């Protein structure tokens, strides 16, 4: 899979791409990440990429031409603009992105980008959540990480991606490992019992009670959008 990232800060991605499974997926040729800096297409000695908004108001808006010139050659790819005004990112979206051979993630900065870019060069707008960051870079890094672990062969144990939170629409049960007691804090007895039926029942109960307590919306929504 190829991921293009359009960003004014390509260096932002240096270390996230050099860690853990992302690094390995790139080394193994499963993933290719290419950054594209719109400033390369900016004009003038100052390479201006933003300007004041028409109609007035605070902040600066990313200009149309540098982004248009950056995105035009990527017209055959699925182009995603990262913005708090987009559809909230979820697992179903990552599943869909992971099936695509090539995707382009467009990071905004400043107050926004000229809306004509969205109209003519963007297929989908996506938000990381109901909060405002300085730009789309963190969201792009989140998508890369969420997609990598779905690429066949990118992580060791494919079963572990399937049983997880958000695919089953329930949160995961708590996990424990050795030692069974630390400073008097004990692992639940059932997990040490060797009774696999009891363990599975306990885990199912934990998933349900956690979800009801923390994310009742996941249960209310279940089945409504597949
Ligand atoms: N850029 C700024 N805030 C963002 C958010 N919440 N999601 C995606 N891109 C953003």
Short mmCIF file of C-alpha atoms and ligand atoms in Angstrom, two decimals:
data_model
loop_
_atom_site.label_atom_id
_atom_site.label_comp_id
_atom_site.label_asym_id
_atom_site.label_seq_id
_atom_site.Cartn_x
_atom_site.Cartn_y
_atom_site.Cartn_z
CA UNK A 1 0.00 0.00 0.00
CA UNK A 2 1.14 3.52 -0.77
CA UNK A 3 0.27 6.43 1.50
CA UNK A 4 0.88 9.99 0.32
CA UNK A 5 0.93 12.64 3.02
CA UNK A 6 0.48 16.27 1.98
CA UNK A 7 2.00 18.42 4.73
CA UNK A 8 3.91 21.62 5.31
CA UNK A 9 5.90 19.69 7.93
CA UNK A 10 7.27 16.50 6.32
CA UNK A 11 9.82 16.20 9.15
CA UNK A 12 6.92 15.61 11.54
CA UNK A 13 6.68 12.06 10.17
CA UNK A 14 10.35 11.13 10.52
CA UNK A 15 10.16 9.31 13.81
CA UNK A 16 6.63 7.76 13.63
CA UNK A 17 7.70 5.99 10.45
CA UNK A 18 10.84 4.66 12.06
CA UNK A 19 9.25 2.81 14.93
CA UNK A 20 7.99 -0.71 15.51
CA UNK A 21 5.63 -2.31 12.98
CA UNK A 22 5.43 0.76 10.78
CA UNK A 23 9.17 0.67 10.23
CA UNK A 24 9.04 -3.05 9.58
CA UNK A 25 6.15 -2.77 7.11
CA UNK A 26 8.12 -0.16 5.17
CA UNK A 27 11.31 -2.27 5.27
CA UNK A 28 9.35 -5.34 4.08
CA UNK A 29 7.83 -3.40 1.18
CA UNK A 30 4.23 -3.75 2.47
CA UNK A 31 3.92 -0.01 2.97
CA UNK A 32 5.36 2.99 1.21
CA UNK A 33 4.89 6.48 2.66
CA UNK A 34 5.67 9.54 0.56
CA UNK A 35 5.38 13.11 1.85
CA UNK A 36 4.50 16.02 -0.45
CA UNK A 37 5.18 19.58 0.70
CA UNK A 38 2.87 22.17 -0.93
CA UNK A 39 5.50 24.80 -0.24
CA UNK A 40 7.44 23.34 -3.19
CA UNK A 41 4.73 24.84 -5.40
CA UNK A 42 4.55 28.20 -3.63
CA UNK A 43 5.54 31.34 -5.49
CA UNK A 44 7.78 34.26 -4.76
CA UNK A 45 10.89 34.76 -2.69
CA UNK A 46 8.86 34.08 0.46
CA UNK A 47 7.17 30.95 -0.91
CA UNK A 48 3.86 32.13 0.45
CA UNK A 49 1.36 29.34 1.17
CA UNK A 50 -1.28 31.15 3.24
CA UNK A 51 -3.22 34.39 3.02
CA UNK A 52 -5.90 36.37 4.87
CA UNK A 53 -9.48 35.10 4.49
CA UNK A 54 -11.87 36.85 2.08
CA UNK A 55 -14.59 38.54 4.13
CA UNK A 56 -12.17 39.21 6.96
CA UNK A 57 -11.65 37.43 10.24
CA UNK A 58 -8.81 36.06 12.28
CA UNK A 59 -6.17 33.63 11.10
CA UNK A 60 -4.79 32.63 7.74
CA UNK A 61 -6.07 30.29 5.08
CA UNK A 62 -3.94 27.93 2.99
CA UNK A 63 -3.95 29.20 -0.61
CA UNK A 64 -5.42 27.24 -3.48
CA UNK A 65 -2.54 27.03 -5.94
CA UNK A 66 0.18 25.24 -3.94
CA UNK A 67 -2.37 22.63 -2.82
CA UNK A 68 -3.91 22.27 -6.29
CA UNK A 69 -0.50 21.67 -7.83
CA UNK A 70 0.35 19.15 -5.13
CA UNK A 71 -2.95 17.26 -5.41
CA UNK A 72 -3.44 17.25 -9.18
CA UNK A 73 -0.88 14.46 -9.80
CA UNK A 74 -2.54 12.42 -7.03
CA UNK A 75 -6.00 12.50 -8.68
CA UNK A 76 -6.07 8.69 -9.08
CA UNK A 77 -5.78 8.13 -5.33
CA UNK A 78 -8.41 8.35 -2.59
CA UNK A 79 -7.86 11.83 -1.17
CA UNK A 80 -8.72 12.45 2.47
CA UNK A 81 -8.65 15.90 4.06
CA UNK A 82 -8.04 15.86 7.80
CA UNK A 83 -10.17 18.43 9.58
CA UNK A 84 -12.21 18.69 12.79
CA UNK A 85 -15.19 19.33 10.47
CA UNK A 86 -14.88 15.83 8.95
CA UNK A 87 -16.58 12.52 9.76
CA UNK A 88 -15.12 11.06 12.96
CA UNK A 89 -12.50 8.37 12.29
CA UNK A 90 -13.52 4.86 13.30
CA UNK A 91 -12.46 1.25 12.77
CA UNK A 92 -14.78 0.75 9.79
CA UNK A 93 -13.09 3.66 8.05
CA UNK A 94 -9.62 2.20 8.73
CA UNK A 95 -10.80 -1.18 7.44
CA UNK A 96 -11.91 0.51 4.23
CA UNK A 97 -8.68 2.50 3.82
CA UNK A 98 -6.61 -0.67 4.38
CA UNK A 99 -8.16 -2.24 1.27
CA UNK A 100 -7.03 0.65 -0.95
CA UNK A 101 -3.80 0.37 -2.95
CA UNK A 102 -3.09 4.10 -2.56
CA UNK A 103 -4.45 6.85 -0.33
CA UNK A 104 -3.58 10.53 0.09
CA UNK A 105 -3.86 12.21 3.48
CA UNK A 106 -4.02 16.00 3.31
CA UNK A 107 -3.00 17.87 6.46
CA UNK A 108 -4.29 21.41 6.94
CA UNK A 109 -2.62 24.07 9.07
CA UNK A 110 -3.64 27.61 10.06
CA UNK A 111 -7.40 28.31 10.16
CA UNK A 112 -8.17 26.07 7.21
CA UNK A 113 -7.74 25.60 3.50
CA UNK A 114 -9.44 27.31 0.57
CA UNK A 115 -12.77 25.46 0.22
CA UNK A 116 -12.33 25.09 -3.55
CA UNK A 117 -9.59 22.57 -2.80
CA UNK A 118 -12.08 20.45 -0.88
CA UNK A 119 -14.65 20.77 -3.69
CA UNK A 120 -12.32 19.81 -6.51
CA UNK A 121 -9.56 17.65 -5.06
CA UNK A 122 -10.91 15.89 -1.96
CA UNK A 123 -12.96 12.67 -1.81
CA UNK A 124 -13.62 12.54 1.92
CA UNK A 125 -13.15 14.70 5.05
CA UNK A 126 -12.13 12.94 8.25
CA UNK A 127 -11.74 14.12 11.86
CA UNK A 128 -9.73 12.51 14.64
CA UNK A 129 -12.38 13.61 17.14
CA UNK A 130 -14.22 16.52 18.65
CA UNK A 131 -11.18 18.61 19.52
CA UNK A 132 -8.96 21.01 17.62
CA UNK A 133 -5.30 20.30 16.94
CA UNK A 134 -2.76 22.58 15.26
CA UNK A 135 -3.05 20.62 12.04
CA UNK A 136 -3.88 17.26 10.51
CA UNK A 137 -0.48 15.61 11.03
CA UNK A 138 -1.41 13.70 14.20
CA UNK A 139 -4.55 12.42 12.47
CA UNK A 140 -2.50 11.31 9.44
CA UNK A 141 -0.05 9.47 11.71
CA UNK A 142 -3.00 7.81 13.48
CA UNK A 143 -4.41 6.62 10.15
CA UNK A 144 -1.03 5.23 9.05
CA UNK A 145 -0.74 3.30 12.30
CA UNK A 146 -4.35 2.08 12.21
CA UNK A 147 -3.99 0.90 8.63
CA UNK A 148 -0.56 -0.76 8.96
CA UNK A 149 -1.76 -3.26 11.49
CA UNK A 150 -4.47 -4.37 9.06
CA UNK A 151 -2.11 -5.02 6.15
CA UNK A 152 -1.71 -8.77 5.62
CA UNK A 153 1.66 -9.84 7.02
CA UNK A 154 2.41 -6.55 8.80
CA UNK A 155 2.00 -7.84 12.36
CA UNK A 156 2.78 -11.19 13.87
CA UNK A 157 -0.57 -12.53 14.96
CA UNK A 158 -3.53 -11.68 12.73
CA UNK A 159 -6.03 -13.21 15.20
CA UNK A 160 -5.19 -10.44 17.64
CA UNK A 161 -6.51 -7.77 15.28
CA UNK A 162 -9.81 -9.57 14.89
CA UNK A 163 -11.03 -10.13 18.41
CA UNK A 164 -10.55 -6.55 19.41
CA UNK A 165 -12.45 -3.61 20.66
CA UNK A 166 -14.57 -1.86 18.04
CA UNK A 167 -14.71 -4.79 15.69
CA UNK A 168 -17.00 -6.60 18.10
CA UNK A 169 -18.52 -3.25 19.15
CA UNK A 170 -17.51 -4.01 22.74
CA UNK A 171 -14.48 -2.78 24.66
CA UNK A 172 -11.75 -5.30 25.45
CA UNK A 173 -11.59 -7.13 28.77
CA UNK A 174 -8.67 -6.32 31.10
CA UNK A 175 -5.49 -8.38 30.69
CA UNK A 176 -2.90 -9.50 33.24
CA UNK A 177 0.48 -11.19 33.14
CA UNK A 178 3.05 -12.46 35.64
CA UNK A 179 3.52 -12.06 38.52
CA UNK A 180 0.09 -13.13 39.81
CA UNK A 181 0.60 -10.93 42.86
CA UNK A 182 2.52 -7.65 43.12
CA UNK A 183 2.54 -5.51 46.30
CA UNK A 184 -0.50 -7.50 47.39
CA UNK A 185 -2.40 -6.64 44.19
CA UNK A 186 -3.82 -9.89 42.87
CA UNK A 187 -4.86 -11.08 39.46
CA UNK A 188 -8.54 -12.21 39.43
CA UNK A 189 -8.67 -15.84 40.65
CA UNK A 190 -10.69 -17.07 37.69
CA UNK A 191 -7.79 -16.35 35.31
CA UNK A 192 -5.55 -18.71 37.30
CA UNK A 193 -8.23 -21.42 37.60
CA UNK A 194 -7.47 -23.24 34.36
CA UNK A 195 -11.25 -23.44 33.75
CA UNK A 196 -11.49 -22.18 30.18
CA UNK A 197 -15.28 -21.99 30.18
CA UNK A 198 -15.27 -19.88 33.34
CA UNK A 199 -12.50 -17.68 31.94
CA UNK A 200 -14.39 -17.04 28.72
CA UNK A 201 -17.59 -16.23 30.67
CA UNK A 202 -15.67 -13.81 32.91
CA UNK A 203 -14.12 -12.11 29.88
CA UNK A 204 -17.47 -11.74 28.12
CA UNK A 205 -18.96 -10.27 31.30
CA UNK A 206 -16.07 -7.81 31.60
CA UNK A 207 -16.47 -6.70 27.99
CA UNK A 208 -20.14 -6.06 28.50
CA UNK A 209 -19.92 -4.30 31.87
CA UNK A 210 -17.02 -2.09 30.76
CA UNK A 211 -18.84 -1.10 27.61
CA UNK A 212 -22.09 -0.35 29.45
CA UNK A 213 -20.22 1.79 31.94
CA UNK A 214 -17.78 3.61 29.67
CA UNK A 215 -19.26 3.58 26.18
CA UNK A 216 -23.00 2.88 26.27
CA UNK A 217 -23.19 4.57 22.86
CA UNK A 218 -21.41 1.55 21.31
CA UNK A 219 -24.21 -0.72 22.48
CA UNK A 220 -27.03 1.66 21.51
CA UNK A 221 -25.52 1.97 18.04
CA UNK A 222 -24.87 -1.70 17.54
CA UNK A 223 -26.18 -2.94 14.21
CA UNK A 224 -27.37 0.49 13.09
CA UNK A 225 -24.63 1.00 10.52
CA UNK A 226 -23.11 -2.44 10.22
N1 LIG B 1 -6.79 19.23 12.33
C1 LIG B 1 -7.02 19.96 13.43
N2 LIG B 1 -7.79 19.32 14.29
C2 LIG B 1 -8.08 18.11 13.74
C3 LIG B 1 -8.85 16.99 14.14
N3 LIG B 1 -9.50 16.95 15.30
N4 LIG B 1 -8.95 15.95 13.29
C4 LIG B 1 -8.32 15.96 12.11
N5 LIG B 1 -7.58 16.99 11.67
C5 LIG B 1 -7.45 18.05 12.48
#
